[in-house]
């Protein structure tokens, strides 16, 4: 359940839910999409108007499968299809949702209105209305109640016939919910089978096979077949989990709408650090570290000592760790920095700009020694990049791996206009493969 707690805390912030609900109530589906970080690929609602009337992008974002990287990032490279009720033919207009190509990319989704017959080949997951339509949320509780567990015995007890195939993926899904979804998708699309798979990356050279769920009358079967051409209708185990009910319907009341800036961010707090033979307080205010027990002369002396390989005091070790990889950083500082970056990753440029306005140190680095410029590809760069450059961030700063912001942008297939802007700002695309220990200061970022 740790992954679900991360999703609840970061992936769909309270302010996003509040803005989406307000936009939806006034019938502005486009504003709701913008609040939920969804790029819309069409100009007018047109034939998709009925689907968009109930579309809740925050609800959709809440339910979409997440990577198990501990970041609550969306599973990358996924396609989902949102359909009206009833049979879906080639001319039926549907909504296609695409997740980012990389888990480390911007967490923005893409929404398009297309004819079902024009869906590109490859895996696509048809989502039930209660996962994205605000008018149908009441159906969710009934769908996830009575989970039967995910063991093979549970599948057979639920009436499934299981062929002699690998069944490890079955342990990730609820057989009762799988049966419900199989029958729904089969009836809508006129298919007798859909795939149940975790790997949604299409092979480049040779076809693979995945578990296949088949329905024929009252009979349900788990078998295996190779991928075929055209759209491959799939079910994702993350949407069929027996534990999902506990996460979706917690006992406590939902949080009230919140601010983009977390409570107490500007006021700050104090953390005890062992410094030599004494305990000192380290101040933390708005993403900035303060050392009230030391003067600037002491700070310069300690940094000079470090440059010559000497040992430094606990307060200064905490400061260096805060700006570097976190080695030796007190637990509370690690938690604070992790929380800060997760809020920015999922909130986008709006959250970053709000934090900067509230006093956040623009030179803050993550555990890999990356600055906001290194991770600009994760944000709406058109509005954030000028601010970061104006704040004096080094466009050629190196991370712990020796990557510059331009390297990170190229590796993550950043948009062409972002690459050109970085180039115009003096970015050097060269990638360093040196051992980090051979970098200046042992690979630690320079302190401002």
Tab-separated table of C-alpha atoms in Angstrom:
chain	number	residue	atom	x	y	z
A	1	UNK	CA	0.000	0.000	0.000
A	2	UNK	CA	3.030	2.328	0.145
A	3	UNK	CA	2.680	3.081	-3.572
A	4	UNK	CA	-0.961	4.043	-3.079
A	5	UNK	CA	-0.036	6.366	-0.212
A	6	UNK	CA	2.433	8.117	-2.512
A	7	UNK	CA	-0.264	8.488	-5.175
A	8	UNK	CA	-2.720	9.918	-2.652
A	9	UNK	CA	-0.169	12.380	-1.291
A	10	UNK	CA	1.527	13.627	-4.442
A	11	UNK	CA	0.085	12.419	-7.745
A	12	UNK	CA	-3.231	14.278	-7.518
A	13	UNK	CA	-2.755	17.229	-5.131
A	14	UNK	CA	-5.728	18.766	-3.324
A	15	UNK	CA	-5.450	21.988	-5.301
A	16	UNK	CA	-5.667	20.016	-8.560
A	17	UNK	CA	-8.844	18.233	-7.452
A	18	UNK	CA	-10.424	21.531	-6.361
A	19	UNK	CA	-9.604	23.315	-9.633
A	20	UNK	CA	-10.823	20.405	-11.750
A	21	UNK	CA	-14.099	20.200	-9.820
A	22	UNK	CA	-14.693	23.939	-10.182
A	23	UNK	CA	-14.004	23.850	-13.927
A	24	UNK	CA	-16.197	20.785	-14.398
A	25	UNK	CA	-19.102	22.404	-12.541
A	26	UNK	CA	-19.064	25.347	-14.935
A	27	UNK	CA	-18.778	23.037	-17.948
A	28	UNK	CA	-15.210	24.000	-18.872
A	29	UNK	CA	-13.595	20.638	-19.671
A	30	UNK	CA	-10.553	22.304	-21.236
A	31	UNK	CA	-9.751	24.233	-18.036
A	32	UNK	CA	-10.150	21.001	-16.073
A	33	UNK	CA	-7.627	19.344	-18.390
A	34	UNK	CA	-5.147	22.176	-17.919
A	35	UNK	CA	-5.485	21.982	-14.139
A	36	UNK	CA	-4.820	18.222	-14.263
A	37	UNK	CA	-1.811	18.632	-16.612
A	38	UNK	CA	-3.515	17.090	-19.643
A	39	UNK	CA	-2.562	18.291	-23.133
A	40	UNK	CA	-5.550	18.356	-25.500
A	41	UNK	CA	-4.839	17.462	-29.132
A	42	UNK	CA	-8.053	18.810	-30.697
A	43	UNK	CA	-9.789	22.198	-30.874
A	44	UNK	CA	-13.519	21.518	-30.504
A	45	UNK	CA	-15.460	18.899	-28.585
A	46	UNK	CA	-17.512	17.948	-31.660
A	47	UNK	CA	-18.655	14.308	-31.600
A	48	UNK	CA	-16.786	13.789	-28.308
A	49	UNK	CA	-18.952	16.347	-26.470
A	50	UNK	CA	-20.950	13.722	-24.572
A	51	UNK	CA	-17.803	11.998	-23.349
A	52	UNK	CA	-16.220	15.293	-22.326
A	53	UNK	CA	-19.337	16.385	-20.420
A	54	UNK	CA	-18.485	13.970	-17.623
A	55	UNK	CA	-14.733	13.756	-18.149
A	56	UNK	CA	-12.851	14.167	-14.849
A	57	UNK	CA	-9.121	14.302	-15.655
A	58	UNK	CA	-8.183	14.371	-11.964
A	59	UNK	CA	-10.168	11.163	-11.400
A	60	UNK	CA	-8.470	9.591	-14.408
A	61	UNK	CA	-5.031	10.626	-13.166
A	62	UNK	CA	-5.825	9.154	-9.756
A	63	UNK	CA	-6.605	5.699	-11.152
A	64	UNK	CA	-3.961	5.263	-13.862
A	65	UNK	CA	-1.275	2.618	-13.181
A	66	UNK	CA	1.909	3.807	-11.526
A	67	UNK	CA	5.508	2.669	-11.769
A	68	UNK	CA	7.065	0.869	-8.824
A	69	UNK	CA	10.050	3.214	-8.712
A	70	UNK	CA	8.892	4.814	-5.469
A	71	UNK	CA	8.096	8.105	-7.209
A	72	UNK	CA	4.380	7.485	-7.945
A	73	UNK	CA	5.184	8.285	-11.593
A	74	UNK	CA	2.763	7.154	-14.277
A	75	UNK	CA	3.563	3.906	-16.061
A	76	UNK	CA	5.260	5.131	-19.227
A	77	UNK	CA	4.266	4.492	-22.833
A	78	UNK	CA	0.654	3.518	-22.102
A	79	UNK	CA	-2.470	4.129	-24.192
A	80	UNK	CA	-5.980	4.151	-22.768
A	81	UNK	CA	-9.308	4.517	-24.531
A	82	UNK	CA	-12.447	6.089	-23.072
A	83	UNK	CA	-15.622	4.997	-24.828
A	84	UNK	CA	-19.344	5.796	-24.739
A	85	UNK	CA	-21.780	3.123	-23.566
A	86	UNK	CA	-22.907	0.528	-26.080
A	87	UNK	CA	-21.160	-1.148	-29.003
A	88	UNK	CA	-18.004	0.500	-30.329
A	89	UNK	CA	-17.697	0.377	-34.109
A	90	UNK	CA	-15.028	1.751	-36.465
A	91	UNK	CA	-16.815	5.127	-36.720
A	92	UNK	CA	-17.426	5.544	-32.986
A	93	UNK	CA	-15.582	8.589	-31.628
A	94	UNK	CA	-13.543	7.719	-28.540
A	95	UNK	CA	-11.027	9.547	-26.356
A	96	UNK	CA	-7.468	8.259	-26.434
A	97	UNK	CA	-5.196	9.067	-23.470
A	98	UNK	CA	-1.428	8.600	-23.642
A	99	UNK	CA	1.013	8.603	-20.751
A	100	UNK	CA	4.551	10.052	-21.088
A	101	UNK	CA	7.177	7.963	-22.853
A	102	UNK	CA	9.429	7.880	-19.780
A	103	UNK	CA	8.686	7.650	-16.069
A	104	UNK	CA	11.250	10.406	-15.569
A	105	UNK	CA	9.581	12.679	-18.133
A	106	UNK	CA	6.948	15.306	-17.483
A	107	UNK	CA	3.881	13.755	-15.877
A	108	UNK	CA	1.579	15.429	-18.390
A	109	UNK	CA	-0.980	13.260	-20.176
A	110	UNK	CA	-2.136	13.671	-23.785
A	111	UNK	CA	-5.801	13.522	-24.815
A	112	UNK	CA	-7.076	13.031	-28.381
A	113	UNK	CA	-10.483	12.405	-29.930
A	114	UNK	CA	-10.280	9.728	-32.655
A	115	UNK	CA	-12.428	7.230	-34.504
A	116	UNK	CA	-12.134	3.780	-32.979
A	117	UNK	CA	-11.189	2.467	-36.422
A	118	UNK	CA	-8.243	4.860	-36.527
A	119	UNK	CA	-6.623	3.665	-33.307
A	120	UNK	CA	-3.023	2.774	-34.067
A	121	UNK	CA	-1.766	-0.770	-33.678
A	122	UNK	CA	-0.332	-1.883	-30.378
A	123	UNK	CA	-1.706	-2.362	-26.857
A	124	UNK	CA	-4.531	-0.121	-25.654
A	125	UNK	CA	-6.490	-0.393	-22.393
A	126	UNK	CA	-10.235	0.383	-22.482
A	127	UNK	CA	-11.093	2.043	-19.158
A	128	UNK	CA	-14.468	1.562	-17.445
A	129	UNK	CA	-16.455	4.822	-17.060
A	130	UNK	CA	-16.234	4.869	-13.259
A	131	UNK	CA	-12.473	5.515	-13.549
A	132	UNK	CA	-12.824	8.749	-15.539
A	133	UNK	CA	-16.477	9.916	-15.716
A	134	UNK	CA	-17.635	12.027	-12.752
A	135	UNK	CA	-21.223	10.988	-13.468
A	136	UNK	CA	-20.412	7.304	-12.963
A	137	UNK	CA	-18.259	7.273	-9.822
A	138	UNK	CA	-21.013	5.588	-7.847
A	139	UNK	CA	-20.345	2.392	-9.807
A	140	UNK	CA	-16.794	2.104	-8.493
A	141	UNK	CA	-17.557	0.785	-5.034
A	142	UNK	CA	-19.691	-2.062	-6.398
A	143	UNK	CA	-16.977	-2.977	-8.898
A	144	UNK	CA	-14.194	-3.391	-6.325
A	145	UNK	CA	-16.141	-5.007	-3.494
A	146	UNK	CA	-15.661	-8.668	-2.679
A	147	UNK	CA	-12.149	-9.074	-4.070
A	148	UNK	CA	-11.221	-12.744	-4.278
A	149	UNK	CA	-7.451	-12.384	-4.014
A	150	UNK	CA	-4.970	-13.051	-6.765
A	151	UNK	CA	-3.822	-16.656	-6.321
A	152	UNK	CA	-4.278	-19.294	-9.022
A	153	UNK	CA	-6.631	-21.122	-6.667
A	154	UNK	CA	-8.731	-17.974	-6.376
A	155	UNK	CA	-8.984	-17.783	-10.183
A	156	UNK	CA	-10.098	-21.378	-10.501
A	157	UNK	CA	-12.538	-20.955	-7.613
A	158	UNK	CA	-13.992	-17.951	-9.437
A	159	UNK	CA	-14.795	-20.178	-12.419
A	160	UNK	CA	-11.775	-19.612	-14.644
A	161	UNK	CA	-10.242	-22.455	-16.648
A	162	UNK	CA	-6.463	-22.041	-16.675
A	163	UNK	CA	-4.380	-23.646	-19.410
A	164	UNK	CA	-0.819	-24.861	-18.837
A	165	UNK	CA	0.730	-21.404	-19.178
A	166	UNK	CA	2.774	-19.089	-17.015
A	167	UNK	CA	0.431	-17.611	-14.425
A	168	UNK	CA	2.632	-15.191	-12.470
A	169	UNK	CA	0.682	-12.177	-13.732
A	170	UNK	CA	-2.540	-13.646	-12.357
A	171	UNK	CA	-1.304	-12.957	-8.847
A	172	UNK	CA	-1.547	-9.225	-9.569
A	173	UNK	CA	-5.251	-9.199	-10.472
A	174	UNK	CA	-8.625	-9.957	-8.927
A	175	UNK	CA	-10.383	-12.726	-10.928
A	176	UNK	CA	-13.880	-11.373	-10.162
A	177	UNK	CA	-13.055	-7.878	-11.401
A	178	UNK	CA	-11.181	-9.399	-14.366
A	179	UNK	CA	-14.313	-11.338	-15.342
A	180	UNK	CA	-16.441	-8.199	-15.064
A	181	UNK	CA	-14.072	-6.170	-17.229
A	182	UNK	CA	-13.579	-8.962	-19.776
A	183	UNK	CA	-17.316	-9.251	-20.356
A	184	UNK	CA	-17.701	-5.473	-20.632
A	185	UNK	CA	-14.886	-5.017	-23.156
A	186	UNK	CA	-15.848	-8.111	-25.164
A	187	UNK	CA	-19.452	-6.905	-25.472
A	188	UNK	CA	-18.457	-3.366	-26.446
A	189	UNK	CA	-15.835	-4.244	-29.039
A	190	UNK	CA	-17.291	-7.506	-30.317
A	191	UNK	CA	-14.251	-9.500	-29.199
A	192	UNK	CA	-14.107	-12.855	-27.472
A	193	UNK	CA	-10.755	-12.185	-25.791
A	194	UNK	CA	-8.470	-9.500	-24.395
A	195	UNK	CA	-4.894	-9.599	-23.169
A	196	UNK	CA	-3.798	-9.377	-19.533
A	197	UNK	CA	-0.295	-7.999	-19.484
A	198	UNK	CA	2.181	-5.889	-17.552
A	199	UNK	CA	4.705	-5.183	-20.327
A	200	UNK	CA	3.165	-2.710	-22.783
A	201	UNK	CA	6.274	-1.991	-24.803
A	202	UNK	CA	5.860	-3.501	-28.252
A	203	UNK	CA	8.790	-5.687	-29.377
A	204	UNK	CA	10.735	-4.349	-32.312
A	205	UNK	CA	11.813	-7.559	-34.021
A	206	UNK	CA	9.846	-10.582	-32.981
A	207	UNK	CA	6.321	-11.065	-31.647
A	208	UNK	CA	5.796	-12.074	-28.060
A	209	UNK	CA	2.886	-13.738	-26.328
A	210	UNK	CA	0.906	-12.622	-23.328
A	211	UNK	CA	-1.780	-14.085	-21.162
A	212	UNK	CA	-5.147	-13.906	-22.835
A	213	UNK	CA	-8.564	-13.854	-21.136
A	214	UNK	CA	-11.301	-15.464	-23.228
A	215	UNK	CA	-15.046	-15.557	-22.757
A	216	UNK	CA	-17.494	-17.866	-24.530
A	217	UNK	CA	-20.960	-17.764	-23.045
A	218	UNK	CA	-20.578	-18.576	-19.364
A	219	UNK	CA	-17.100	-20.044	-19.778
A	220	UNK	CA	-14.000	-18.021	-18.832
A	221	UNK	CA	-10.517	-19.168	-19.800
A	222	UNK	CA	-6.925	-18.049	-19.284
A	223	UNK	CA	-4.725	-19.019	-22.208
A	224	UNK	CA	-1.832	-17.609	-24.229
A	225	UNK	CA	-1.547	-16.357	-27.771
A	226	UNK	CA	0.949	-14.257	-29.775
A	227	UNK	CA	0.436	-10.573	-30.430
A	228	UNK	CA	-1.345	-9.719	-33.641
A	229	UNK	CA	-1.597	-6.648	-35.903
A	230	UNK	CA	-3.860	-3.717	-35.120
A	231	UNK	CA	-4.958	-2.414	-31.724
A	232	UNK	CA	-4.549	-5.025	-28.996
A	233	UNK	CA	-7.254	-4.665	-26.367
A	234	UNK	CA	-5.714	-5.191	-22.942
A	235	UNK	CA	-6.498	-5.179	-19.261
A	236	UNK	CA	-3.867	-3.899	-16.850
A	237	UNK	CA	-3.457	-5.822	-13.557
A	238	UNK	CA	-3.013	-2.558	-11.654
A	239	UNK	CA	-6.647	-1.751	-12.467
A	240	UNK	CA	-7.792	-5.178	-11.278
A	241	UNK	CA	-6.147	-5.390	-7.876
A	242	UNK	CA	-8.044	-6.807	-4.922
A	243	UNK	CA	-6.445	-4.269	-2.548
A	244	UNK	CA	-7.627	-1.274	-4.546
A	245	UNK	CA	-10.807	-0.938	-2.457
A	246	UNK	CA	-8.826	-0.120	0.704
A	247	UNK	CA	-6.912	2.602	-1.112
A	248	UNK	CA	-9.907	4.140	-2.877
A	249	UNK	CA	-12.207	4.199	0.133
A	250	UNK	CA	-10.065	5.058	3.171
A	251	UNK	CA	-11.717	5.455	6.544
A	252	UNK	CA	-10.601	9.046	7.025
A	253	UNK	CA	-12.307	11.964	5.325
A	254	UNK	CA	-10.692	13.307	2.134
A	255	UNK	CA	-8.384	16.299	2.640
A	256	UNK	CA	-9.657	19.794	1.986
A	257	UNK	CA	-8.419	21.783	-0.971
A	258	UNK	CA	-4.860	22.885	-0.327
A	259	UNK	CA	-2.349	25.436	-1.488
A	260	UNK	CA	0.381	24.865	-4.038
A	261	UNK	CA	2.849	25.715	-1.260
A	262	UNK	CA	2.869	23.239	1.671
A	263	UNK	CA	1.935	24.422	5.143
A	264	UNK	CA	4.850	25.776	7.152
A	265	UNK	CA	7.076	26.179	4.095
A	266	UNK	CA	7.848	29.850	4.737
A	267	UNK	CA	7.919	29.584	8.543
A	268	UNK	CA	10.524	26.834	8.537
A	269	UNK	CA	11.663	24.426	11.235
A	270	UNK	CA	14.785	23.438	13.181
A	271	UNK	CA	16.643	20.114	13.097
A	272	UNK	CA	19.255	18.919	15.595
A	273	UNK	CA	22.649	17.947	14.160
A	274	UNK	CA	25.667	16.521	15.966
A	275	UNK	CA	28.519	18.951	15.320
A	276	UNK	CA	31.781	17.940	16.961
A	277	UNK	CA	31.099	17.458	20.671
A	278	UNK	CA	27.933	19.557	20.639
A	279	UNK	CA	24.393	19.451	19.279
A	280	UNK	CA	23.537	22.340	16.964
A	281	UNK	CA	20.313	23.468	15.353
A	282	UNK	CA	20.089	23.622	11.554
A	283	UNK	CA	17.363	25.869	10.185
A	284	UNK	CA	15.205	24.854	7.239
A	285	UNK	CA	13.123	27.565	5.649
A	286	UNK	CA	11.611	27.472	2.179
A	287	UNK	CA	14.027	24.882	0.860
A	288	UNK	CA	17.037	26.779	2.196
A	289	UNK	CA	19.435	25.585	4.875
A	290	UNK	CA	20.573	27.969	7.619
A	291	UNK	CA	23.458	27.380	10.047
A	292	UNK	CA	22.744	29.773	12.924
A	293	UNK	CA	25.575	28.431	15.101
A	294	UNK	CA	28.302	29.305	12.571
A	295	UNK	CA	29.621	32.457	10.959
A	296	UNK	CA	30.398	32.914	7.292
A	297	UNK	CA	34.133	32.904	8.108
A	298	UNK	CA	33.752	29.483	9.751
A	299	UNK	CA	31.885	28.259	6.705
A	300	UNK	CA	34.653	29.381	4.322
A	301	UNK	CA	37.291	27.800	6.576
A	302	UNK	CA	35.454	24.466	6.659
A	303	UNK	CA	34.985	24.427	2.881
A	304	UNK	CA	38.685	25.173	2.398
A	305	UNK	CA	39.490	22.305	4.761
A	306	UNK	CA	37.242	20.019	2.719
A	307	UNK	CA	38.999	21.022	-0.504
A	308	UNK	CA	42.275	19.741	0.978
A	309	UNK	CA	40.709	16.460	2.040
A	310	UNK	CA	40.104	17.319	5.681
A	311	UNK	CA	37.171	16.330	7.883
A	312	UNK	CA	34.479	18.937	8.468
A	313	UNK	CA	31.902	19.553	11.186
A	314	UNK	CA	28.426	18.038	11.296
A	315	UNK	CA	26.551	21.215	10.343
A	316	UNK	CA	28.677	21.677	7.234
A	317	UNK	CA	28.406	17.989	6.333
A	318	UNK	CA	24.633	18.421	6.448
A	319	UNK	CA	24.885	21.482	4.191
A	320	UNK	CA	27.023	19.672	1.619
A	321	UNK	CA	24.744	16.634	1.721
A	322	UNK	CA	21.728	18.917	1.203
A	323	UNK	CA	23.280	20.236	-2.008
A	324	UNK	CA	24.614	16.838	-3.085
A	325	UNK	CA	23.731	13.159	-2.960
A	326	UNK	CA	22.439	13.141	0.608
A	327	UNK	CA	25.226	10.991	2.055
A	328	UNK	CA	25.364	11.642	5.786
A	329	UNK	CA	22.269	13.841	5.670
A	330	UNK	CA	20.003	13.700	8.731
A	331	UNK	CA	16.821	11.712	8.153
A	332	UNK	CA	14.504	14.705	8.449
A	333	UNK	CA	16.461	16.615	5.793
A	334	UNK	CA	16.271	13.634	3.423
A	335	UNK	CA	12.508	13.404	3.956
A	336	UNK	CA	12.082	17.139	3.435
A	337	UNK	CA	14.028	17.194	0.177
A	338	UNK	CA	12.274	14.067	-1.126
A	339	UNK	CA	8.898	15.620	-0.332
A	340	UNK	CA	9.882	18.874	-2.027
A	341	UNK	CA	10.912	17.183	-5.274
A	342	UNK	CA	7.843	14.936	-5.393
A	343	UNK	CA	5.593	17.948	-5.065
A	344	UNK	CA	7.390	19.604	-7.975
A	345	UNK	CA	7.443	16.464	-10.137
A	346	UNK	CA	3.698	15.948	-9.926
A	347	UNK	CA	2.610	19.570	-9.652
A	348	UNK	CA	4.646	20.875	-12.569
A	349	UNK	CA	5.840	24.405	-13.234
A	350	UNK	CA	2.941	25.986	-11.335
A	351	UNK	CA	4.156	24.404	-8.116
A	352	UNK	CA	7.828	25.167	-8.820
A	353	UNK	CA	7.070	28.829	-9.516
A	354	UNK	CA	4.884	29.085	-6.407
A	355	UNK	CA	7.672	27.586	-4.295
A	356	UNK	CA	10.231	29.976	-5.797
A	357	UNK	CA	7.930	32.904	-5.046
A	358	UNK	CA	7.631	31.611	-1.473
A	359	UNK	CA	11.410	31.681	-1.054
A	360	UNK	CA	12.688	28.286	-2.205
A	361	UNK	CA	16.378	28.165	-3.045
A	362	UNK	CA	16.453	28.024	-6.881
A	363	UNK	CA	19.768	26.151	-6.672
A	364	UNK	CA	18.257	23.204	-4.776
A	365	UNK	CA	19.507	19.799	-5.975
A	366	UNK	CA	18.040	16.319	-5.803
A	367	UNK	CA	19.719	13.164	-4.500
A	368	UNK	CA	21.511	12.714	-7.835
A	369	UNK	CA	22.964	16.216	-7.706
A	370	UNK	CA	20.610	17.509	-10.426
A	371	UNK	CA	19.338	21.073	-10.428
A	372	UNK	CA	15.976	22.292	-11.654
A	373	UNK	CA	17.671	22.951	-15.004
A	374	UNK	CA	18.720	19.286	-15.202
A	375	UNK	CA	15.087	18.312	-14.770
A	376	UNK	CA	13.499	21.065	-16.833
A	377	UNK	CA	12.193	18.423	-19.267
A	378	UNK	CA	9.787	17.321	-16.511
A	379	UNK	CA	8.127	20.710	-16.323
A	380	UNK	CA	6.317	23.176	-18.549
A	381	UNK	CA	9.598	24.718	-19.659
A	382	UNK	CA	8.238	27.724	-21.565
A	383	UNK	CA	7.190	29.417	-18.326
A	384	UNK	CA	9.812	28.001	-15.955
A	385	UNK	CA	13.074	28.106	-17.927
A	386	UNK	CA	13.299	31.937	-18.193
A	387	UNK	CA	12.807	32.200	-14.429
A	388	UNK	CA	15.576	29.688	-13.702
A	389	UNK	CA	18.001	31.400	-16.053
A	390	UNK	CA	17.163	34.754	-14.467
A	391	UNK	CA	17.874	33.231	-11.046
A	392	UNK	CA	21.431	32.544	-12.234
A	393	UNK	CA	21.394	28.737	-12.489
A	394	UNK	CA	24.428	27.350	-14.309
A	395	UNK	CA	23.281	25.956	-17.644
A	396	UNK	CA	26.395	23.733	-17.705
A	397	UNK	CA	26.321	22.486	-14.105
A	398	UNK	CA	27.102	18.775	-13.750
A	399	UNK	CA	25.189	16.185	-11.761
A	400	UNK	CA	26.765	13.328	-9.846
A	401	UNK	CA	26.865	11.345	-13.102
A	402	UNK	CA	28.540	14.185	-14.966
A	403	UNK	CA	25.429	15.112	-16.941
A	404	UNK	CA	24.696	18.695	-17.879
A	405	UNK	CA	21.106	19.972	-18.291
A	406	UNK	CA	21.507	19.621	-22.068
A	407	UNK	CA	22.579	15.979	-21.644
A	408	UNK	CA	19.522	15.251	-19.529
A	409	UNK	CA	17.270	16.968	-22.053
A	410	UNK	CA	18.695	14.979	-24.971
A	411	UNK	CA	18.562	11.664	-23.102
A	412	UNK	CA	14.893	12.239	-22.249
A	413	UNK	CA	13.908	13.303	-25.790
A	414	UNK	CA	13.019	16.841	-24.760
A	415	UNK	CA	11.117	19.048	-27.238
A	416	UNK	CA	13.135	20.782	-29.917
A	417	UNK	CA	12.294	24.270	-28.653
A	418	UNK	CA	13.670	23.397	-25.205
A	419	UNK	CA	16.922	22.157	-26.729
A	420	UNK	CA	17.232	25.333	-28.791
A	421	UNK	CA	16.592	27.558	-25.766
A	422	UNK	CA	19.234	25.735	-23.735
A	423	UNK	CA	21.629	26.049	-26.663
A	424	UNK	CA	20.962	29.781	-26.933
A	425	UNK	CA	21.667	30.079	-23.192
A	426	UNK	CA	25.142	28.586	-23.727
A	427	UNK	CA	24.501	24.925	-22.939
A	428	UNK	CA	27.265	22.504	-23.864
A	429	UNK	CA	25.908	19.133	-25.020
A	430	UNK	CA	29.090	17.198	-24.216
A	431	UNK	CA	28.506	14.217	-21.902
A	432	UNK	CA	31.141	13.433	-19.283
A	433	UNK	CA	31.769	9.766	-18.521
A	434	UNK	CA	34.505	10.456	-16.002
A	435	UNK	CA	34.564	8.687	-12.687
A	436	UNK	CA	32.732	11.099	-10.315
A	437	UNK	CA	35.662	10.847	-7.916
A	438	UNK	CA	37.838	12.602	-10.490
A	439	UNK	CA	35.549	15.635	-10.702
A	440	UNK	CA	36.343	18.822	-8.831
A	441	UNK	CA	35.523	18.536	-5.131
A	442	UNK	CA	34.937	14.796	-5.456
A	443	UNK	CA	31.865	15.275	-7.616
A	444	UNK	CA	30.075	17.388	-5.025
A	445	UNK	CA	28.199	20.381	-6.420
A	446	UNK	CA	29.679	23.720	-5.497
A	447	UNK	CA	27.857	25.484	-2.667
A	448	UNK	CA	26.376	28.883	-3.415
